[in-house]
XYZ file of C-alpha atoms in Angstrom:
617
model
C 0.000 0.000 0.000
C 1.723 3.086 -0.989
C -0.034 6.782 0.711
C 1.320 10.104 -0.410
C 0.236 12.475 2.759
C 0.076 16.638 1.582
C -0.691 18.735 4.149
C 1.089 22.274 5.098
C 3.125 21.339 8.626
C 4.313 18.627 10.443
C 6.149 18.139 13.354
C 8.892 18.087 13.801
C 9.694 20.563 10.887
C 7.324 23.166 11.696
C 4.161 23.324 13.351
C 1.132 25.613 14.633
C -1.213 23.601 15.504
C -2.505 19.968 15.442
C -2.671 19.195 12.198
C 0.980 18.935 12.750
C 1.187 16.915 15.408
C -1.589 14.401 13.599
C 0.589 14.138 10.129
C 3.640 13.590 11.688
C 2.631 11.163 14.472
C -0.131 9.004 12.184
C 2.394 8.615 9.417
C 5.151 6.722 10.944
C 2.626 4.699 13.061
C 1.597 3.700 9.501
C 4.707 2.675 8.095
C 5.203 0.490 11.346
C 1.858 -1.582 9.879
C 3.750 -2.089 6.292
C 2.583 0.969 4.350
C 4.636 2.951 2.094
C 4.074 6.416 3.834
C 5.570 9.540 1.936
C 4.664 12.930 3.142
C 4.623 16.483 1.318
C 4.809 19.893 3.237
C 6.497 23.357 1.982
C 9.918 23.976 2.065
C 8.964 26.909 4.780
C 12.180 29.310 5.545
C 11.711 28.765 9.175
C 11.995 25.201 9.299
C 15.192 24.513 11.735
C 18.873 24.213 9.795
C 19.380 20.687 11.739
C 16.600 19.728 9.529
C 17.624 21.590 6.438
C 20.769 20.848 6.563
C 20.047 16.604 6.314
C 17.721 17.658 3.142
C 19.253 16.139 -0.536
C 17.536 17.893 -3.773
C 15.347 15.092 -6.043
C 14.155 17.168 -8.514
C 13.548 20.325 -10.130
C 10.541 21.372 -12.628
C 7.830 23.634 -13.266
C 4.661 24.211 -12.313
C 2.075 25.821 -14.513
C -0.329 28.191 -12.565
C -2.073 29.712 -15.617
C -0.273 31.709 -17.864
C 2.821 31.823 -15.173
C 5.537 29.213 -14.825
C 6.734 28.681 -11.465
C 10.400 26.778 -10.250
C 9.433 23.942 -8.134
C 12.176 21.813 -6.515
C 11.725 18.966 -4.156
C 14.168 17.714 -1.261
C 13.558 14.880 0.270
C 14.413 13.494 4.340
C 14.092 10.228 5.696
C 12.851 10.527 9.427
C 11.220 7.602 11.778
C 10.781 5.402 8.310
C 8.764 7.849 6.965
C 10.373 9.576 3.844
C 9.205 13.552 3.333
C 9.470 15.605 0.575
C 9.403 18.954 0.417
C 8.392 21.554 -2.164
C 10.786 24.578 -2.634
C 10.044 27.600 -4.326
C 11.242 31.184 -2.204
C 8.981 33.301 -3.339
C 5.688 31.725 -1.876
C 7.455 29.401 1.113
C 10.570 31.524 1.893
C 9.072 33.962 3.769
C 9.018 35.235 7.857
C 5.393 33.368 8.571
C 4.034 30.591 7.440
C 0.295 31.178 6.532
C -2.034 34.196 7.094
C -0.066 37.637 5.961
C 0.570 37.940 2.457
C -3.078 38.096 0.961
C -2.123 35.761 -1.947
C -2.671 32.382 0.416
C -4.597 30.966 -2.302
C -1.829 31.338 -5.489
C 0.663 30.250 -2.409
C -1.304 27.233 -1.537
C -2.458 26.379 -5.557
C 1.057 26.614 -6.208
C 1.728 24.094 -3.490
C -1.630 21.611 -4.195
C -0.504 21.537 -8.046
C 3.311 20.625 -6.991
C 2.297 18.012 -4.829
C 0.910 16.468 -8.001
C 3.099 16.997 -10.886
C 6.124 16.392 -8.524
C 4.988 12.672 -8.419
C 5.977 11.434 -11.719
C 9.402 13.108 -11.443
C 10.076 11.033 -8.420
C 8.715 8.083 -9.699
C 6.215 7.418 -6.997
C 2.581 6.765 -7.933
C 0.481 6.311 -4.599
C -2.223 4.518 -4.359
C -4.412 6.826 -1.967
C -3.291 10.354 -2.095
C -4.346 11.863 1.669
C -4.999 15.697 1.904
C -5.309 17.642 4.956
C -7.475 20.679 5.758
C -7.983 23.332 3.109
C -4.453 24.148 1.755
C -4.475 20.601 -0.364
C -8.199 21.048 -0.701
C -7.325 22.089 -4.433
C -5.431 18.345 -4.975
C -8.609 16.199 -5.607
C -10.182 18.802 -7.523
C -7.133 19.274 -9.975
C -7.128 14.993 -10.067
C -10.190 14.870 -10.953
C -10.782 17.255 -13.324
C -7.103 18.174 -14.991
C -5.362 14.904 -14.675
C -7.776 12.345 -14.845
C -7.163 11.507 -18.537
C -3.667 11.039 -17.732
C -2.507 7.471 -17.414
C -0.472 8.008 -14.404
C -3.113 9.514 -12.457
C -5.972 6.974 -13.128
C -5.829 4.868 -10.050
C -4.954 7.014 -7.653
C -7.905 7.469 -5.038
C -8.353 10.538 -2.769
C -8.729 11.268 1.283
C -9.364 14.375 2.469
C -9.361 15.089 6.399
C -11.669 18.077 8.006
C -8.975 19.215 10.777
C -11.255 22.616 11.662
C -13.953 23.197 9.086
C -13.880 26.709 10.671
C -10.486 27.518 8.180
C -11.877 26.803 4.847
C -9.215 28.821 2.354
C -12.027 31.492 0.782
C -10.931 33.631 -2.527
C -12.344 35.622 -4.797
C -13.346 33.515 -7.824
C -11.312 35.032 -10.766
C -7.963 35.235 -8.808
C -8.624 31.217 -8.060
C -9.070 30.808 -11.849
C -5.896 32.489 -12.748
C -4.251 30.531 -10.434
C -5.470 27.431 -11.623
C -6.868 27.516 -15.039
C -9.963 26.402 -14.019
C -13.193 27.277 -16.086
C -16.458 29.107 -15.465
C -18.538 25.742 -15.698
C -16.638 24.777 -12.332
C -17.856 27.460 -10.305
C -21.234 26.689 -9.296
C -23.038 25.475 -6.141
C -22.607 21.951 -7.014
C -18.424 22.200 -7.476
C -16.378 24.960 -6.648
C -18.438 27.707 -5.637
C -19.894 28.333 -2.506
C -21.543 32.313 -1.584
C -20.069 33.970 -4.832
C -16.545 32.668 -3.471
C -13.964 30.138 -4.120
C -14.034 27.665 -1.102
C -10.979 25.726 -1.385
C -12.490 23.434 1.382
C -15.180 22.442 -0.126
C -13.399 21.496 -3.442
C -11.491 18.732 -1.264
C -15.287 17.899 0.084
C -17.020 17.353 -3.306
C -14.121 15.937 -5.037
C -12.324 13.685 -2.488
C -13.371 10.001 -2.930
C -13.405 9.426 1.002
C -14.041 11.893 3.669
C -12.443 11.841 7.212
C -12.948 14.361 10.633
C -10.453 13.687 13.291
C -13.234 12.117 16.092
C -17.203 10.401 15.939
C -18.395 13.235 17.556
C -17.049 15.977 14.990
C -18.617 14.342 12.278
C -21.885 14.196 12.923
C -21.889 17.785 14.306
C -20.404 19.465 11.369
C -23.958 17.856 9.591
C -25.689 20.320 11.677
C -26.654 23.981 10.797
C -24.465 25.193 14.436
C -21.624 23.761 13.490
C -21.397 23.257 9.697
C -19.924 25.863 9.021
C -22.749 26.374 5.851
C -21.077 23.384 4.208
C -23.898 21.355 6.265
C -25.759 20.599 3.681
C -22.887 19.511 1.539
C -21.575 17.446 4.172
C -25.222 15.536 5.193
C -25.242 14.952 1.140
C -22.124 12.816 1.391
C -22.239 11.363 4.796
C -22.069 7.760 3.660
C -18.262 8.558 2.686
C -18.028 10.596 6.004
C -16.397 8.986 8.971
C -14.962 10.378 11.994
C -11.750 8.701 13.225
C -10.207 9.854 16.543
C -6.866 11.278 16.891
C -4.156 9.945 18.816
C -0.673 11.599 20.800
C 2.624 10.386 20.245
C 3.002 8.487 23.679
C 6.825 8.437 22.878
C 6.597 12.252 23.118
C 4.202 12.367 25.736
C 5.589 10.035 28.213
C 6.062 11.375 32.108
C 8.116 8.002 33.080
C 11.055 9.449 30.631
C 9.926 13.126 29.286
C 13.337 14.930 29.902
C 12.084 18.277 29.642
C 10.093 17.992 32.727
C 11.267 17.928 36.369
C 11.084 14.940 37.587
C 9.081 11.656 35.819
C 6.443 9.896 37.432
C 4.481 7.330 36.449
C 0.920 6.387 37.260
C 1.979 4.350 40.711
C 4.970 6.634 41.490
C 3.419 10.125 41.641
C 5.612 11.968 44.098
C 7.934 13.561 40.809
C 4.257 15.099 39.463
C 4.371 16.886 43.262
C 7.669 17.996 42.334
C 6.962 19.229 39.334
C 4.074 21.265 40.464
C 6.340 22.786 42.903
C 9.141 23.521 40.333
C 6.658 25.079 37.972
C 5.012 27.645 40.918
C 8.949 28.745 41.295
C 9.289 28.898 37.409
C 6.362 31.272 36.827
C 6.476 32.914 40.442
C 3.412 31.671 41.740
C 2.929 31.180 45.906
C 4.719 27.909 46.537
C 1.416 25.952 48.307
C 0.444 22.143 47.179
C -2.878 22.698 48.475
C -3.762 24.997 45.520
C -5.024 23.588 42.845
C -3.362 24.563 39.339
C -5.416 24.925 36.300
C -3.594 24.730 33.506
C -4.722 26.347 30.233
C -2.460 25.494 26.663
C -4.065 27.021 23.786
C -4.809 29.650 21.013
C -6.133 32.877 22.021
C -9.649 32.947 20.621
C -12.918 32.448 20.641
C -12.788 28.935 19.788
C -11.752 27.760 22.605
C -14.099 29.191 25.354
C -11.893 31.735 26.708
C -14.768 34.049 26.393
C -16.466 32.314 29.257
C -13.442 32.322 31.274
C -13.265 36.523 30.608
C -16.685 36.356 32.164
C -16.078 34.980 35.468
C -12.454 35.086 36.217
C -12.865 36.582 39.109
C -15.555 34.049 40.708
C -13.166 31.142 39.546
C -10.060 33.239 41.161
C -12.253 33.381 44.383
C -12.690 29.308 43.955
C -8.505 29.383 45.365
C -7.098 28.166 42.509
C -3.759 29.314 41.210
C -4.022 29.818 36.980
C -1.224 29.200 34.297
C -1.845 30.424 30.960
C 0.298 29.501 27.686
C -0.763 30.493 23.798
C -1.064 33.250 21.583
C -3.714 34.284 19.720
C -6.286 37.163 19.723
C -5.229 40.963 21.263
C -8.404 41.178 24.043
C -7.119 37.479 25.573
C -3.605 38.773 25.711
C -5.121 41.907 27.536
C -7.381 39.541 29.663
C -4.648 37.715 31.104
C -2.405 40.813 31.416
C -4.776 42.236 33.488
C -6.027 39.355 35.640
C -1.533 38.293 35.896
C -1.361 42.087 37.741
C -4.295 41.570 39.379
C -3.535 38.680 41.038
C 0.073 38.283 41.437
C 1.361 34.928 42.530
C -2.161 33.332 41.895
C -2.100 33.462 37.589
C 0.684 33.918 35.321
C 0.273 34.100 31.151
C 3.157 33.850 28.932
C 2.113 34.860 25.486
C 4.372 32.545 23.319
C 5.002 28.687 21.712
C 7.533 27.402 24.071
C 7.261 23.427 23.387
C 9.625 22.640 26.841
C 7.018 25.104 28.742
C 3.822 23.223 27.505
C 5.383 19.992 28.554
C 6.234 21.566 31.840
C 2.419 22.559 32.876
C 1.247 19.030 31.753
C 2.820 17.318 34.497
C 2.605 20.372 37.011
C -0.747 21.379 36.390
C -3.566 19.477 38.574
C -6.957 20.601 36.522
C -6.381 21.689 32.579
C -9.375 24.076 31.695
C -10.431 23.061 27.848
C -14.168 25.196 27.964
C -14.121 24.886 23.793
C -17.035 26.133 21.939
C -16.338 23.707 19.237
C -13.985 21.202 19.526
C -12.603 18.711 16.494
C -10.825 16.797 18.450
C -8.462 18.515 20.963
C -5.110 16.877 21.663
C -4.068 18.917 24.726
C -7.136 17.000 26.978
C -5.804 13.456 25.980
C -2.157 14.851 26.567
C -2.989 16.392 30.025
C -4.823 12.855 30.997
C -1.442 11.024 30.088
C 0.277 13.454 32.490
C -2.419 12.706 35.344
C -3.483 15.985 35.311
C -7.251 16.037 35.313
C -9.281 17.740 32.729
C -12.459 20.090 32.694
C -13.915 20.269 29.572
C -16.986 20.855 27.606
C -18.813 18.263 26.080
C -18.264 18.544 22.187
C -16.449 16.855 19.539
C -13.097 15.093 20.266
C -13.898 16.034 24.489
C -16.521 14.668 24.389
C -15.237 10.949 23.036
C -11.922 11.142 25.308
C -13.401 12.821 28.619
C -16.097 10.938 30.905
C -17.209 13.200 33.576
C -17.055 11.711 36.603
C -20.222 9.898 38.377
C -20.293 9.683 41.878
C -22.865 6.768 41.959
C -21.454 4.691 39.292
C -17.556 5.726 39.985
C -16.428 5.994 36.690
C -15.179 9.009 34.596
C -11.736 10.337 33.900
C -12.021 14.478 34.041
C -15.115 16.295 34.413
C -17.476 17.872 31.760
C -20.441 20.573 31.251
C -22.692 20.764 28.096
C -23.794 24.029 27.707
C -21.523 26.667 26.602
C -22.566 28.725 29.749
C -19.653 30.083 31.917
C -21.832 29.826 34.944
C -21.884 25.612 34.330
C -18.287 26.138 33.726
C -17.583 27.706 36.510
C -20.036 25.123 39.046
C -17.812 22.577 37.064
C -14.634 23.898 38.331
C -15.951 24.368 41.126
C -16.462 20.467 41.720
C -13.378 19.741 40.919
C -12.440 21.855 43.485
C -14.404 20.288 46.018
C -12.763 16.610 45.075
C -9.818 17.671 45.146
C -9.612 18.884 48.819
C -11.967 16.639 50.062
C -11.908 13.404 48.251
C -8.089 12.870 47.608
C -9.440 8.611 46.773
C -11.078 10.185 44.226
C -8.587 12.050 42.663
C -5.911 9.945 43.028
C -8.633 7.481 40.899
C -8.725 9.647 38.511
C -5.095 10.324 37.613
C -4.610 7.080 37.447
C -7.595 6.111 35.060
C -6.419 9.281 33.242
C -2.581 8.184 32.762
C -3.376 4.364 31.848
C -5.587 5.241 28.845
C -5.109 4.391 26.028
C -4.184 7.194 23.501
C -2.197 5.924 20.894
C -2.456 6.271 16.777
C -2.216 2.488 17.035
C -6.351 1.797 17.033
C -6.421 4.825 15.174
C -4.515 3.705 12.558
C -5.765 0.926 12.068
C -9.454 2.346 11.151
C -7.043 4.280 8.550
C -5.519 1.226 6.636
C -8.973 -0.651 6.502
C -10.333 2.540 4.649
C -7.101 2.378 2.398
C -7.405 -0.617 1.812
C -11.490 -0.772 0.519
C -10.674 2.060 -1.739
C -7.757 0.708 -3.038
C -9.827 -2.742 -3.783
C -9.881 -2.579 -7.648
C -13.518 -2.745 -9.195
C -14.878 -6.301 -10.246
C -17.551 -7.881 -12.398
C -18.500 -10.096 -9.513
C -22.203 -9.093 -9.371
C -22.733 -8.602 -13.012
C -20.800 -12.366 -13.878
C -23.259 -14.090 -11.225
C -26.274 -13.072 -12.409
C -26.175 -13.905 -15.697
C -26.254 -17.915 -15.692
C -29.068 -17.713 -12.436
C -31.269 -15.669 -14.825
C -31.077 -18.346 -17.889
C -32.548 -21.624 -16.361
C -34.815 -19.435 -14.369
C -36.942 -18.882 -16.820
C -36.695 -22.366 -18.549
C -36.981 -24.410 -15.765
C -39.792 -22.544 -13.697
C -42.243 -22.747 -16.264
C -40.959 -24.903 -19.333
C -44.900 -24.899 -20.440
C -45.104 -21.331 -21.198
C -42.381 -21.745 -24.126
C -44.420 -22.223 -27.033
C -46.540 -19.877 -25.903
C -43.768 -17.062 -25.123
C -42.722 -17.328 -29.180
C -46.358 -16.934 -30.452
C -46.727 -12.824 -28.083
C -45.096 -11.486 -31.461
C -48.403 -12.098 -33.281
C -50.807 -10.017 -31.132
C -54.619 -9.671 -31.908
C -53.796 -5.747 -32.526
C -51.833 -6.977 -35.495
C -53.886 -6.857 -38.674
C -51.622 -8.478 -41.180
C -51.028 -11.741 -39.352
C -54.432 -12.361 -38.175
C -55.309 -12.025 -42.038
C -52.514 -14.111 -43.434
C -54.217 -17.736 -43.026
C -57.928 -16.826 -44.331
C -57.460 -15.969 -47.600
C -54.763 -17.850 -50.473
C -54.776 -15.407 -53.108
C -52.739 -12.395 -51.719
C -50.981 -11.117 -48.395
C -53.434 -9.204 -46.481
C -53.733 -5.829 -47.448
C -52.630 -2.819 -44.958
C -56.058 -0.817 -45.126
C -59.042 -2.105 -43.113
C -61.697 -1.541 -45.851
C -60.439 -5.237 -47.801
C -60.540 -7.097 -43.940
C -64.542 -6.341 -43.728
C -65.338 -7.990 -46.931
C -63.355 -11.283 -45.984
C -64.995 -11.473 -42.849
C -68.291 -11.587 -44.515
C -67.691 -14.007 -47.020
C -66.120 -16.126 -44.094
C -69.539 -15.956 -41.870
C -71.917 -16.668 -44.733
C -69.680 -19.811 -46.112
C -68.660 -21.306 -42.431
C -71.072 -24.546 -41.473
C -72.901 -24.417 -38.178
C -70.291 -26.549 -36.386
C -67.306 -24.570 -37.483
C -68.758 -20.785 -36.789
C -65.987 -19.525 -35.367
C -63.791 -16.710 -37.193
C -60.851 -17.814 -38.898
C -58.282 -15.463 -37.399
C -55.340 -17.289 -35.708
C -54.061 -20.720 -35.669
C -54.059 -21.003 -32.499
C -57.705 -20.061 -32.535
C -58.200 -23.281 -34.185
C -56.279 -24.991 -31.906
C -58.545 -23.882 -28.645
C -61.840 -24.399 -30.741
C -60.583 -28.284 -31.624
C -60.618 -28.487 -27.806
C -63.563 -27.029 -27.270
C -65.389 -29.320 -29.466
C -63.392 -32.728 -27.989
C -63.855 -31.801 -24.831
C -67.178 -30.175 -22.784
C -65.238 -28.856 -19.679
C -63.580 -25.176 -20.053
C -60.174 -26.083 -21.757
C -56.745 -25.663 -20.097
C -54.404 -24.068 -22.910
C -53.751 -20.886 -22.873
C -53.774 -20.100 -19.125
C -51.994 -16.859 -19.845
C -54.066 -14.820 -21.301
C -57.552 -15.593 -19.999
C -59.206 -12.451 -21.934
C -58.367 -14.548 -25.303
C -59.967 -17.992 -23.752
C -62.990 -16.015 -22.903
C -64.033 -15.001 -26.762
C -62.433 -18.084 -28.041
C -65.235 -19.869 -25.688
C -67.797 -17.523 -26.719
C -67.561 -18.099 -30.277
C -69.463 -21.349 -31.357
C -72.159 -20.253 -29.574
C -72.522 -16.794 -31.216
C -72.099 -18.369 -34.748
C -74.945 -20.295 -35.068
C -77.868 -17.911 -33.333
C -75.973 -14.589 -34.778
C -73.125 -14.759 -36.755
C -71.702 -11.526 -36.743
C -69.255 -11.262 -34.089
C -69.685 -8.858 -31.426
C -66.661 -7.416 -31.419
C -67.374 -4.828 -33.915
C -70.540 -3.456 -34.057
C -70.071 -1.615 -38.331
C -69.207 -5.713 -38.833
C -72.528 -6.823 -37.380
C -74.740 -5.069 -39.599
C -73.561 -6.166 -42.758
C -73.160 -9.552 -41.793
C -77.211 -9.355 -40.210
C -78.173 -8.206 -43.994
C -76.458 -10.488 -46.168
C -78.466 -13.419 -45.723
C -81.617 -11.940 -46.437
C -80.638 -10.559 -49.868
């Protein structure tokens, strides 16, 4: 099985998120199961020189972005049996940020989705599932289908695309996409490529893709709601029986407090006294009051909306008054950074924000922290909540998405549960949550020591995961057969002979209807084929009536006429033959008895009258 992965980061290269982490954890974890796992990401300028420098140059070419030609050139890195390739071109990749700035994201990204595919037949790799990620290789299905299709090369190759955040969808104006891409006027409707008057590089990944993935159960069927689809609902209800949601996993190498060295001290889940130690490192570290009987929540995120920090701005200061002591680490959004500022000078040695990505820092919290605060309004699938449970620290969340299918609220009747959990996105139920956690931790230590342990014996791997991934490779991978069409044919055959063998002779006589003037005609008269108007047909049925003896009266129409009046005649009961069509027994029946009190039939009432007058002249 051979899977070409695009997406636009990966750790450990360069990363802003978790798409990164998911790419560059899921693909080696499928190269361990046999696949041939090759990934594609931009040559970015701020990817590390320890990784640059290890990078040997495959090919060069050039890409075609309407009436431009653009240098492409492709290095290539082997790293945990995983090989990755990476697309080089300075002007779009070689710059201080990686995505967001420049206002030409969408000839930056085309540029890349196009590479990723013409790149392939210079390094002599044709996958068999090509795997996109979010909506910077949204464009690579699209272009498969619709530019390269005829192309040899290209025919078997099957598409995945993955919803990371269906939030981020890579909007443009419609003509700049076409210059970009050479795509025509036709493509851009409601159906394809258009979506609000807009190019919606998202949603060309969505219609094109041949299977479509979200990163947990829970994600996928709320994205086919109105709340959270984003407006692609509809789109994405019309092709849920290729949607599936798959959960995400962690790299438990990574994430691993028995051997983590940047934390410290390790632990593990029967050995906590180094997370103690840790906690009490980390209040030093930020200069927060050195006390083990305050609680510290933990928050490790992007500064926005998304993730529920709105509800925290509403009642910081009841859940400062709950005795908790606060860390904060992310960047994002100016009001949050002002937020924290604030509530960090407000309360000094009780919350401290650092407004940065520091990787050792984030590891750090995880095993100090004792409550991580995840209050999302939407959640895909959330890594930090799984990563914060493998570090015993105990999560609050809110129930949606990924939270909701890693984090069981805890059930004091039932004891079970691993975190806690509210459902509506209300910061009052937030803050009653947090508030219960609280509670168990100063007064129910059996508790809480339950759930660290349940927390840091999960199961988080890509392992199950991946799995889920290889068995969807592998069905669209399956090459098409002629099973279904090859098996019916011989059980339709001696169905029909054997059922009913009787109705043979009768099945090759339906040609010669009643409706059919010329062959009921053909065996009354010898001198001539029957004439096509109807005129000629009246005056052989009258000479027929008058010269026909009593005990013959029927019409001569049809041979098998003949046949069913011989039976008649031989035998008094009703006959058998023709069980078919019991309309045609019924006048056959009818006939002897009609011919001898009035011989016109009474089919045809023009027929009767002559008939009724012949005899008497």
């Amino acid at each position: 099985m051979k899977i070409l992965f695009a997406a636009s980061e990966c750790v450990p290269f360069i990363k802003t998120g978790g798409l990164a982490d998911v790419v560059g954890a899921l693909s080696p974890v499928l190269a361990q199961k046999g696949a041939d796992v090759r990934v594609m990401v931009p040559l970015y300028a701020s990817i590390p020189e320890k990784w640059t420098s290890q990078m040997k140059s495959e090919c060069e070419f050039e890409v075609e972005l309407g009436w431009r030609r653009q240098y492409c050139g492709v290095k290539s890195l082997e790293y945990q049996g995983v090989t990755f390739y990476f697309i080089d071109n300075h002007f779009y990749f070689g710059r201080s940020y990686i995505y967001g700035l420049g206002g030409d994201e969408y000839e930056r990204f085309g540029f890349f989705c196009r590479a990723v595919i013409d790149a392939l037949p210079h390094l002599g790799f044709k996958p068999d599932i090509v795997h996109c990620h979010d909506w910077q290789t949204g464009m690579v299905p699209a272009l498969l289908k619709i530019q390269y299709a005829h192309f040899p090369f290209y025919q078997d190759m099957k598409t995945v695309y993955t919803i990371h955040n269906l939030q981020y969808q890579g909007v443009f104006p419609i003509k700049a996409v076409q210059d970009t891409l050479g795509l025509g006027d036709s493509l851009f409707t409601s159906d394809k490529l258009e979506c609000y008057g807009c190019a919606n590089y998202m949603k060309a990944g969505l219609v094109y893709a041949d299977e479509l993935t979200t990163v947990s159960p829970s994600y996928a069927d709320e994205i086919q709601t109105a709340f959270y689809g984003e407006r692609l609902d509809g789109l994405l209800r019309a092709r849920k029986a290729q949607l599936s949601g798959i959960l995400n996993g962690i790299d438990v190498d990574d994430y691993d407090p028995a051997k983590d060295p940047m934390i410290y001290a390790n632990y593990d889940p029967y050995h906590l006294g180094g997370k103690e130690y840790c906690k009490q490192e980390l209040q030093k570290e930020l200069g927060l009051n050195v006390d083990p009987n305050a609680p510290i929540v933990g928050i490790i995120s992007r500064l926005s909306n998304q993730k529920g920090l709105d509800l925290v701005e509403c009642v910081i200061r009841e859940l400062m008054d709950t005795g908790i002591q606060m860390v904060v680490l992310g960047m994002g959004e100016a009001k949050y950074t002002n937020l924290f500022s604030w509530a960090e000078s407000e309360y000094p040695g009780r919350l401290a924000a650092r407004f940065a990505m520091n990787h050792q820092l984030a590891h750090r919290i995880y095993a100090g922290a004792d409550m991580f605060l995840m209050p999302s309004q939407f959640e895909p699938c959330g890594l930090s909540q799984m990563i914060a449970l493998r570090y015993g620290t105990v999560p609050i969340v809110r129930e949606t998405g990924g939270l909701r299918d890693t984090v069981l609220s805890y059930n004091k009747f039932t004891d079970e549960g691993n975190g806690f959990s509210f459902f509506n996105y209300n910061a009052h139920d937030m803050l009653h949550t947090v508030r219960r956690a609280v509670h168990y931790y100063r007064n129910n230590r059996e508790v809480w020591y339950k759930l660290i342990v349940r927390g840091m014996t999960g199961d988080y791997s890509w392992y199950s995961s991946a799995a889920k991934y290889m068995d969807m490779y592998e069905r669209l991978a399956k090459p098409a057969t002629d099973f279904t069409l090859t098996e019916e044919a011989p059980a339709a055959a001696p169905a029909e002979v054997t059922e009913n063998p009787k109705e043979a002779p009768a099945a090759e006589e339906i040609p010669a209807v009643e409706e059919a003037p010329v062959t009921e005609e053909a065996p009354v008269t010898e001198e001539a084929p029957a004439p096509k108007k109807r005129a000629p047909r009246k005056k052989k049925t009258e000479e027929a009536v008058t010269a026909e003896a009593p005990a013959e009266p029927a019409p001569k129409k049809r041979g098998r006429k003949k046949a069913v009046e011989a039976a008649v005649t031989a035998e008094a009961p009703a006959p058998e033959a023709p069980k078919k069509r019991s309309p045609r027994k019924k006048k056959a029946e009818e006939a002897p008895a009609e011919a001898v009190a009035e011989p016109a039939p009474k089919k045809r009432a023009p027929r009767r009258k002559k008939t009724e007058e012949a005899p008497a002249e």
